[in-house]
Short mmCIF file of C-alpha atoms in Angstrom, two decimals:
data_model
loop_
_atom_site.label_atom_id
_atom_site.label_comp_id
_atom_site.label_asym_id
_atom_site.label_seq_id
_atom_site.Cartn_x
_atom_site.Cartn_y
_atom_site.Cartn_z
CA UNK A 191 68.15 69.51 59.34
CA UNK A 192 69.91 69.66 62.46
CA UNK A 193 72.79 72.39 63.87
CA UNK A 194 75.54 73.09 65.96
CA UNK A 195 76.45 75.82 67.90
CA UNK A 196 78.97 75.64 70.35
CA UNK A 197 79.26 79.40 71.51
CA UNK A 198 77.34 83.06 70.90
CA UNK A 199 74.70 84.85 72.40
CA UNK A 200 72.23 82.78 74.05
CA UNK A 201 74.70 79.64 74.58
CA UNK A 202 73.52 79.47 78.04
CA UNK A 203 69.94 78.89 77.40
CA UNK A 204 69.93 76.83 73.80
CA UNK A 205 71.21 73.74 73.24
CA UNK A 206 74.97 73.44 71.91
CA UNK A 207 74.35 70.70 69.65
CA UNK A 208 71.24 68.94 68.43
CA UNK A 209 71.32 66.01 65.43
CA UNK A 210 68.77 63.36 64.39
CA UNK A 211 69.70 59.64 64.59
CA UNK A 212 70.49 57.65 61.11
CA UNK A 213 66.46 56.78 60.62
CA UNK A 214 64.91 60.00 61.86
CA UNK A 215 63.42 58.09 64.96
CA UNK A 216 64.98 59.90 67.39
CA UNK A 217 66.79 63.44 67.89
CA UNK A 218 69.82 64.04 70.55
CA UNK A 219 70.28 67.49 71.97
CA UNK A 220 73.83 68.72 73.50
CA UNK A 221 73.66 70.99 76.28
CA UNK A 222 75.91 72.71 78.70
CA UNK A 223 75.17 70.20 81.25
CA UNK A 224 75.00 66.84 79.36
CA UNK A 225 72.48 65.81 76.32
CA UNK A 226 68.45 64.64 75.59
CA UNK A 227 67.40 61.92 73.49
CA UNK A 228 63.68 62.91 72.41
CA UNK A 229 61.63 60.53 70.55
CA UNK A 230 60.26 61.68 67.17
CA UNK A 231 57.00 59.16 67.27
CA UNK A 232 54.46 62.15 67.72
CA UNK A 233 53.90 65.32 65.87
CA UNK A 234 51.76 66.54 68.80
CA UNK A 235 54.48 65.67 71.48
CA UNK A 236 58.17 65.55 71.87
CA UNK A 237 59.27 62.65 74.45
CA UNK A 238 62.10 62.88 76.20
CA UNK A 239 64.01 59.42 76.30
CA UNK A 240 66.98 60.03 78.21
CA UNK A 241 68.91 62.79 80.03
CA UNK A 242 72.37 63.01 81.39
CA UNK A 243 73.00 66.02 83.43
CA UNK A 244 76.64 65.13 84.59
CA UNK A 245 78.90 66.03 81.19
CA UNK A 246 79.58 69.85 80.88
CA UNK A 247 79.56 71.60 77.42
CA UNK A 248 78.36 68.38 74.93
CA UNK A 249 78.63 69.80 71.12
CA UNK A 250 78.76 66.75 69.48
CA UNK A 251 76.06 63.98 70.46
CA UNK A 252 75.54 61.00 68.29
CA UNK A 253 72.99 57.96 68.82
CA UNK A 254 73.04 54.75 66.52
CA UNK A 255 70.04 54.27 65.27
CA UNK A 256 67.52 53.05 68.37
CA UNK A 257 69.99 51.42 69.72
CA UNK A 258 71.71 52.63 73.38
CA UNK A 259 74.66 53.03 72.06
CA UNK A 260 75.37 56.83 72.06
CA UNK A 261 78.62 58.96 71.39
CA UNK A 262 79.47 62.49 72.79
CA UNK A 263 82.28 64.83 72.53
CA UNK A 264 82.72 68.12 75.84
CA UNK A 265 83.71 71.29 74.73
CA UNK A 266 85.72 70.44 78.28
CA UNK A 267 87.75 67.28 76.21
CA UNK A 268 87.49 68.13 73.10
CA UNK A 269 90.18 65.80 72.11
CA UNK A 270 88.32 63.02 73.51
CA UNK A 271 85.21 60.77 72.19
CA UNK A 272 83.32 59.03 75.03
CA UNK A 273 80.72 55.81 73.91
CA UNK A 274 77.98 54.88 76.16
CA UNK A 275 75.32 52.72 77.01
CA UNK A 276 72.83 55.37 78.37
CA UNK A 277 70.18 52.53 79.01
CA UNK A 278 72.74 50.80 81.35
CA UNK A 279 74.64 54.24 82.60
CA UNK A 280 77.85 52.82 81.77
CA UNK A 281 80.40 54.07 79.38
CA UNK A 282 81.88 51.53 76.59
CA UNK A 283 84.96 52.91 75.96
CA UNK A 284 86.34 56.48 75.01
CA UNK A 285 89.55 57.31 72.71
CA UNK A 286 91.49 60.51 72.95
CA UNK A 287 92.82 61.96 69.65
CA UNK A 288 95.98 64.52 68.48
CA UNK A 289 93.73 67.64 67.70
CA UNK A 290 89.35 68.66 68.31
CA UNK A 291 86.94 66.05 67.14
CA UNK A 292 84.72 68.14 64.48
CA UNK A 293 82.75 65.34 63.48
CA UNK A 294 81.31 61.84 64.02
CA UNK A 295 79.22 59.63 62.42
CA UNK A 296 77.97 56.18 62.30
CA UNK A 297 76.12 53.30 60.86
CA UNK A 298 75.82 49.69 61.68
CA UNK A 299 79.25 48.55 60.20
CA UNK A 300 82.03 51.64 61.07
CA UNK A 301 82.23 54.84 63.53
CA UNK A 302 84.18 58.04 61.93
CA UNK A 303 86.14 60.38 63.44
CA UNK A 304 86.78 63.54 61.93
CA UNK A 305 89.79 65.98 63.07
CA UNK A 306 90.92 68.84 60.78
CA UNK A 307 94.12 67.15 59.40
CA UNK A 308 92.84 63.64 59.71
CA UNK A 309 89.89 61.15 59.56
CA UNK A 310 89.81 57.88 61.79
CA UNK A 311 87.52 54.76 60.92
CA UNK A 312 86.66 52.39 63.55
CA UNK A 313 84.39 49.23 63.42
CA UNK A 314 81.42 49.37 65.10
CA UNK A 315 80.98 46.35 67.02
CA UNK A 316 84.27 46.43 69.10
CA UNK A 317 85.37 50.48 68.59
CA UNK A 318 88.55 48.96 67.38
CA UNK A 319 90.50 51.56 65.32
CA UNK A 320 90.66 49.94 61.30
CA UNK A 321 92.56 53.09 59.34
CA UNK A 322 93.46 56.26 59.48
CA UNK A 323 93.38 58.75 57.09
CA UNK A 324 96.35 60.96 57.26
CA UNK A 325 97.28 64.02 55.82
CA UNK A 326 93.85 65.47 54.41
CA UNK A 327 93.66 69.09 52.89
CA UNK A 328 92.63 71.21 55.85
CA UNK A 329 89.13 70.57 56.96
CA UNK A 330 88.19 73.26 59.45
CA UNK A 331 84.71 72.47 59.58
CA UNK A 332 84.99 68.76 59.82
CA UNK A 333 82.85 68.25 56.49
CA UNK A 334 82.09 64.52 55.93
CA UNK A 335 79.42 62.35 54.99
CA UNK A 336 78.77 58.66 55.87
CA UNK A 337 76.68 56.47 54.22
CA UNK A 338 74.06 54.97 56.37
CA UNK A 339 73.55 51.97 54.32
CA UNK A 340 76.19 49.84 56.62
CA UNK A 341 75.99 47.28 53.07
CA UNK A 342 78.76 50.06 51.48
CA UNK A 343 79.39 52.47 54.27
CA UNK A 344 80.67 55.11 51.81
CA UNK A 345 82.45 57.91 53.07
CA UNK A 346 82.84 61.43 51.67
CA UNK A 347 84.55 64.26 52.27
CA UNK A 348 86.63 66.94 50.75
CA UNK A 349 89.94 66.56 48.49
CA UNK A 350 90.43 70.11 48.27
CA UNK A 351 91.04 72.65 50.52
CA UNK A 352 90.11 75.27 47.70
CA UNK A 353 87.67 73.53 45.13
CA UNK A 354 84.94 71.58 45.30
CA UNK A 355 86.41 67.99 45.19
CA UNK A 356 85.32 64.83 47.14
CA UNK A 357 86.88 62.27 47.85
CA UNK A 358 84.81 58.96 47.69
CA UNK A 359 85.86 56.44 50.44
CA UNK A 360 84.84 52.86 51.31
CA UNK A 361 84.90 52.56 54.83
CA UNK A 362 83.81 49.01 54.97
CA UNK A 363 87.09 47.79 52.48
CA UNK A 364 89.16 50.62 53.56
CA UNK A 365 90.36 51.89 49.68
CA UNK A 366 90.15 55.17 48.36
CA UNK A 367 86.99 54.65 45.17
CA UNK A 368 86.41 57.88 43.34
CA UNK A 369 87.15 61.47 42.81
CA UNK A 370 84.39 63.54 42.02
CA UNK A 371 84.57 67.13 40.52
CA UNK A 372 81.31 69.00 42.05
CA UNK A 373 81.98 72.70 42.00
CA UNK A 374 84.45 75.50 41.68
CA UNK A 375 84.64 76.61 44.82
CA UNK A 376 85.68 75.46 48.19
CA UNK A 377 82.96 72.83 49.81
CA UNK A 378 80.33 73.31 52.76
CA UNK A 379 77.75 70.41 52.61
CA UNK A 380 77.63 66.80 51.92
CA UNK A 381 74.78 64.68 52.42
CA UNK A 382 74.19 60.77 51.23
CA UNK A 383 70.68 59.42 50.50
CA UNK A 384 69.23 56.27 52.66
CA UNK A 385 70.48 53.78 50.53
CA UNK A 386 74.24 55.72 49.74
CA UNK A 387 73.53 55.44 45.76
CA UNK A 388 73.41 59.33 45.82
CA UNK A 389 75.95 62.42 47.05
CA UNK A 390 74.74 65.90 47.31
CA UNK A 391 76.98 68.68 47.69
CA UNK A 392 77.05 72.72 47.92
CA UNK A 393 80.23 74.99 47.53
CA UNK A 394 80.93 77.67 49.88
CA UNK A 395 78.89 79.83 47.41
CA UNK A 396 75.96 78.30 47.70
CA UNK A 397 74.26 79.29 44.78
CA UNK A 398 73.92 75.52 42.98
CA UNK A 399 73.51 72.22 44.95
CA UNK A 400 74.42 69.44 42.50
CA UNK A 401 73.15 65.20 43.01
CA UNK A 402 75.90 62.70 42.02
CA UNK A 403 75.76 58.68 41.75
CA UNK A 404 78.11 56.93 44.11
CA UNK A 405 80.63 55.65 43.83
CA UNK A 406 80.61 56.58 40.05
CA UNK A 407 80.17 60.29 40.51
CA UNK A 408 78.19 60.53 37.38
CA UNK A 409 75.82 64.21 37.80
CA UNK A 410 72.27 62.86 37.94
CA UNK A 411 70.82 66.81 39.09
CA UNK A 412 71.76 70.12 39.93
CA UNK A 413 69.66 72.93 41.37
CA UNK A 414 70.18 76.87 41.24
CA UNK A 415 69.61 78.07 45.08
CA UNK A 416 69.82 81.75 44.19
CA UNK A 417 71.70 84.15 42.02
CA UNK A 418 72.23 87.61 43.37
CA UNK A 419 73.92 86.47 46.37
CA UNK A 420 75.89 83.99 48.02
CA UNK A 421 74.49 82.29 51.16
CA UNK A 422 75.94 79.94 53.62
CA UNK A 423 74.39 76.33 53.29
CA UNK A 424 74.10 74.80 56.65
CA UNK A 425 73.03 71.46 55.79
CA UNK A 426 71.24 69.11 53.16
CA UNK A 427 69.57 66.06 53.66
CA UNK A 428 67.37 63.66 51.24
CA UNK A 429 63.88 62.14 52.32
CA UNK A 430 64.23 58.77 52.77
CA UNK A 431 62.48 57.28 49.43
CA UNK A 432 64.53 60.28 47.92
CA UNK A 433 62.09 61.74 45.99
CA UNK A 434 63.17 65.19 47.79
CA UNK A 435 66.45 67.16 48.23
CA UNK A 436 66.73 69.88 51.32
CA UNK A 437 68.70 72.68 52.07
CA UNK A 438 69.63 75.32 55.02
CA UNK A 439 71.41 78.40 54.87
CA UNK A 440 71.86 81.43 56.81
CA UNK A 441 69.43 83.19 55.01
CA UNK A 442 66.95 81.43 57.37
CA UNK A 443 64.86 79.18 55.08
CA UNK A 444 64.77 76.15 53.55
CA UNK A 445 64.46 74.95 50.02
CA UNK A 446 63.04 71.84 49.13
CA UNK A 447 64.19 70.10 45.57
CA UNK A 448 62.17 67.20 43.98
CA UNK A 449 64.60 64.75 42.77
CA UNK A 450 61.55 62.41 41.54
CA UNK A 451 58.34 62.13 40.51
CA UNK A 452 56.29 61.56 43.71
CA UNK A 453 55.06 58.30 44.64
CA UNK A 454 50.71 57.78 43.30
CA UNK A 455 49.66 57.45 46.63
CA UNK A 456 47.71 60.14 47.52
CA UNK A 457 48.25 59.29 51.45
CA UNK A 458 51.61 59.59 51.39
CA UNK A 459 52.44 62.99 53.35
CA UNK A 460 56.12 64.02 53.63
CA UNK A 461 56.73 66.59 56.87
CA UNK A 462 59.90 68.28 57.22
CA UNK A 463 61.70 68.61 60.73
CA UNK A 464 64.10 71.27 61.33
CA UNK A 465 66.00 71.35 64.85
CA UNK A 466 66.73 74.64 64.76
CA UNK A 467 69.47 77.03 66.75
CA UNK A 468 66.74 78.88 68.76
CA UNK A 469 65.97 75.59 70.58
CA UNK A 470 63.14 74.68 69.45
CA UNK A 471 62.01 71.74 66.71
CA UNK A 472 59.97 72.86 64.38
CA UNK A 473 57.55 70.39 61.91
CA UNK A 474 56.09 71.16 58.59
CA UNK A 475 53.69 69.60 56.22
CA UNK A 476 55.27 69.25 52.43
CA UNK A 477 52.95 69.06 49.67
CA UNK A 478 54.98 66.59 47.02
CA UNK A 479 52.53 67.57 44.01
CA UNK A 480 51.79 71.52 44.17
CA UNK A 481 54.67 72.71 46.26
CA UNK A 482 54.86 75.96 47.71
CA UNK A 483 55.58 77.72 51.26
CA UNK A 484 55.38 74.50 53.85
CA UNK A 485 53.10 74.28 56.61
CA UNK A 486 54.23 75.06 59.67
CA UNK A 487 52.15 72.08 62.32
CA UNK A 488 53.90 71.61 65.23
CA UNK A 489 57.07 73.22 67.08
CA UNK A 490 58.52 72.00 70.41
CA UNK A 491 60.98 73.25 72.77
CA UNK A 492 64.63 71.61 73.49
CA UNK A 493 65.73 73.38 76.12
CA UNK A 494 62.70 73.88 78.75
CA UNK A 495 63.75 72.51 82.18
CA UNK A 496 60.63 71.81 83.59
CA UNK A 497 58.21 71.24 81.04
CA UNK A 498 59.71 68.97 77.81
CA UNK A 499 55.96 69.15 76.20
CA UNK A 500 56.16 73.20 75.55
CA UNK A 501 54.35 72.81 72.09
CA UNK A 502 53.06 75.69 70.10
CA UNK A 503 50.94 75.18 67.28
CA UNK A 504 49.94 77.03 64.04
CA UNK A 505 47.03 77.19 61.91
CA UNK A 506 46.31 73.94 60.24
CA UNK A 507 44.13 75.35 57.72
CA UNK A 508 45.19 78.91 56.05
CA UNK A 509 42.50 81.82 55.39
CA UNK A 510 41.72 80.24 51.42
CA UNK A 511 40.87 76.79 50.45
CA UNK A 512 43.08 74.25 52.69
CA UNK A 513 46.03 72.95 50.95
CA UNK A 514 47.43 69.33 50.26
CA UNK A 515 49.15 69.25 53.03
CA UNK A 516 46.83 70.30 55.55
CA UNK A 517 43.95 68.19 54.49
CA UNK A 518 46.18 64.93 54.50
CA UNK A 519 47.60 66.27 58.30
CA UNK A 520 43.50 66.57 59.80
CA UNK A 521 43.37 62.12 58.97
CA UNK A 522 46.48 61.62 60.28
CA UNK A 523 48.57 63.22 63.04
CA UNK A 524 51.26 60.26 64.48
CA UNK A 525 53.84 59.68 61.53
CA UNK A 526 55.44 55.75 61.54
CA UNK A 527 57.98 56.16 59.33
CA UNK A 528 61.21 58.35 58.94
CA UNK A 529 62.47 60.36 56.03
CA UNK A 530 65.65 62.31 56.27
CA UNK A 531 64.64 64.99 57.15
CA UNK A 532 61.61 64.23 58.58
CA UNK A 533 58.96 61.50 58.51
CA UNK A 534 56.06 60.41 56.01
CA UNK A 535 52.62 58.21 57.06
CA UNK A 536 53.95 55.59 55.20
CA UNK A 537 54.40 52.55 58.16
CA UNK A 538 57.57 51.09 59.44
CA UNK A 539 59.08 50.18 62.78
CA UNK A 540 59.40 52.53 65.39
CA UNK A 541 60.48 50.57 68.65
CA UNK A 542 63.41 48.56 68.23
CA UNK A 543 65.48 47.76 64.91
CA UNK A 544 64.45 45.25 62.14
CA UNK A 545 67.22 45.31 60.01
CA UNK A 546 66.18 44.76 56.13
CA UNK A 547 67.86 41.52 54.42
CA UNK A 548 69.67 43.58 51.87
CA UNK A 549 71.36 45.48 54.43
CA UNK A 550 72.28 42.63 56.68
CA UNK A 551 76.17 42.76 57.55
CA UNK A 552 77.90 39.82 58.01
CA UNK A 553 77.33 39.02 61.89
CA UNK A 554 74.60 41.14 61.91
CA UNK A 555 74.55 43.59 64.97
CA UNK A 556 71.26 43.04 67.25
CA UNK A 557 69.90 46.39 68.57
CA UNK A 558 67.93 44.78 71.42
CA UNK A 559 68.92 46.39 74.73
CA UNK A 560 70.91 44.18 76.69
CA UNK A 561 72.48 42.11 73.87
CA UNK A 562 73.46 44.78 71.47
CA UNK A 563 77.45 45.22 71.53
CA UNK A 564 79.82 42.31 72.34
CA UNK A 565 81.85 42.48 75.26
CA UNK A 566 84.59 45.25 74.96
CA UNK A 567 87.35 44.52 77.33
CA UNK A 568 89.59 47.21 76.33
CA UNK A 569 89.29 50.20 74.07
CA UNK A 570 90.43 52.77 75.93
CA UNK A 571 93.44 54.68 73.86
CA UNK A 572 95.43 57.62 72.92
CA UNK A 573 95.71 58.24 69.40
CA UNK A 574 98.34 60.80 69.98
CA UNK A 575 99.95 58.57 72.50
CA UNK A 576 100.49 55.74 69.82
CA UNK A 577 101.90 57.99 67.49
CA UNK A 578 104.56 58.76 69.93
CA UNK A 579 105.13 55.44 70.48
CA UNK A 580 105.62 54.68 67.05
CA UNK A 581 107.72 57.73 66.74
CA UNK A 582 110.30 56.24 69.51
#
């Protein structure tokens, strides 16, 4: 789960932005006087990476996977997208569009673009712009989805400025796929699992979150988030073996959905991280069998200037018998691999990018440091310049 507030009380202190990279490995925070790239390798301790204290007002931060590639949008520019190198310092390129960047995301084959009235694809490994997407029904909030699985790179977002229809894209071929019918009402979350076989959406309603195949859009699940009331959802995200479903709202809690019947291993522990808009990350311990309230383990503040280790703690072990969850955190406390949201003990690669054979994209990108982008010469543009020139 991750958030993004770019304004209210207590904008001077919290962060604007904050958003977890593709695998869960790392989370970027978007502050008033630049951003923070923490490493998520320790439950007991949140390492700050990285830290750029010389762009005002970032509420949009985006890192590809491990890699140093890392895109931010200013509250100052918000018409503009800036890509950088942070390990080197140096920027890559930046692009300037018509109207606000609301959203961006990314994977290994294409970099989106979101604007209200318009969505803008670009290939990953020179930021050259592929297609645009004119003339979408008004998207205020920037909803979109992207898979991360670069082998399909579906994109999703809304078809309907006043039901709940999405639009299946594929970003790698550049074709409109499938239309999917979801829900009666008006859209406000869309989330694709690791491997982009699965959609999840919510309506503005937020009273039923329904699970579609992609790019078929046949409904595979749907689950009732309340009745009596409507609430807000803020987000949803799938673990990584997608076994679970989550989901924010403004009601401040989270509901967790099992999609599947949890692996045997009794090891396996699923934990739940929630970057939250009081500035601080908070971790839980999920029980996959019994379910139930989740245990709070770990939280860790975002926004401390001085001291990036501010950890508070709670009670491992509750006043009864200690639960799933809490017995399987006492054997194990560093988790290795990430789940969306979150991370299980279930090995992996932390440092550095291994990219699996099924995913490989043809000229696969290496995420090594110095040799990860080819050279870009010249990328810097105008979006709303070339349309004027066109125009002419």
């Amino acid at each position: 789960m991750s958030y993004s507030d770019a304004g209210g009380e207590g904008a001077s202190i919290a962060p604007l932005c904050a958003s977890f990279n593709q695998d869960c490995t790392s989370l970027a925070v978007g502050t008033n006087s630049g951003y923070k790239l923490f490493s998520l390798s320790s439950v007991d301790r949140l390492e700050e990476i990285y830290k750029c204290t010389d762009a005002p007002d970032v509420y949009i931060v985006e890192r590809l996977f491990s890699s140093s590639l890392v895109v931010i949008v200013s509250l100052s520019t918000p018409q503009r997208m800036n890509v950088y190198h942070f390990k080197k310092g140096t920027e890559i390129c930046n692009y300037s569009y018509s109207n606000t960047i609301l959203t961006v995301r990314l994977n290994r084959q294409r970099l989106i673009v979101c604007l209200e009235e318009a969505i803008y694809i670009h290939n990953i490994k020179d930021l050259k712009l592929l297609k645009t997407i004119q003339d979408i029904p008004p998207n205020r909030t920037g909803l979109c989805a992207l898979s991360i699985n670069h082998s399909n790179s579906y994109l999703a977002y809304p078809g309907n400025a006043t039901i709940g229809e999405i639009l299946i894209y594929d970003a790698n071929n550049l074709h409109s796929v499938s239309v999917i019918p979801a829900h009666d009402g008006p859209l406000a979350a869309l989330a694709f699992n690791f491997a982009g076989s699965k959609l999840a959406s919510a309506s503005e309603k937020g009273t039923v979150i329904r699970v579609f195949s992609t790019p078929e859009g046949q409904k595979l699940y749907e689950f009732r988030r309340g009745m009596k009331r409507y609430v807000n959802i803020g987000s949803l995200a799938f673990s990584r073996d997608s076994q679970f479903l989550s989901a924010s709202s403004n009601t401040e809690t989270i509901h967790i959905f099992k999609l599947e019947q949890p692996s045997q291993r009794i090891q396996k522990l699923p934990r739940l991280l929630v970057a939250a808009s009081d500035g601080f990350l908070y971790i839980y311990n999920l029980d996959p069998h019994d379910g139930g309230e989740c245990v709070l383990v770990n939280k860790h503040r975002l926004h401390s200037e001085g001291d990036n280790n501010d950890t508070a703690k709670s009670d491992l072990t509750p006043a009864t018998s200690p639960t799933y969850a809490a017995t399987v955190a006492k054997a194990s406390s560093v988790p290795s691999s990430s789940t969306a949201p979150g991370y299980s003990e279930d090995g992996g690669i932390l440092h550095g990018e291994i990219i699996p054979e099924h995913e490989l994209a043809a000229g696969p990108l290496h995420l090594d440091d110095e040799t990860e982008f080819p050279p870009i010469y010249s990328c810097r543009g105008s979006h709303s310049e070339k349309k004027k020139k066109l125009r002419d």
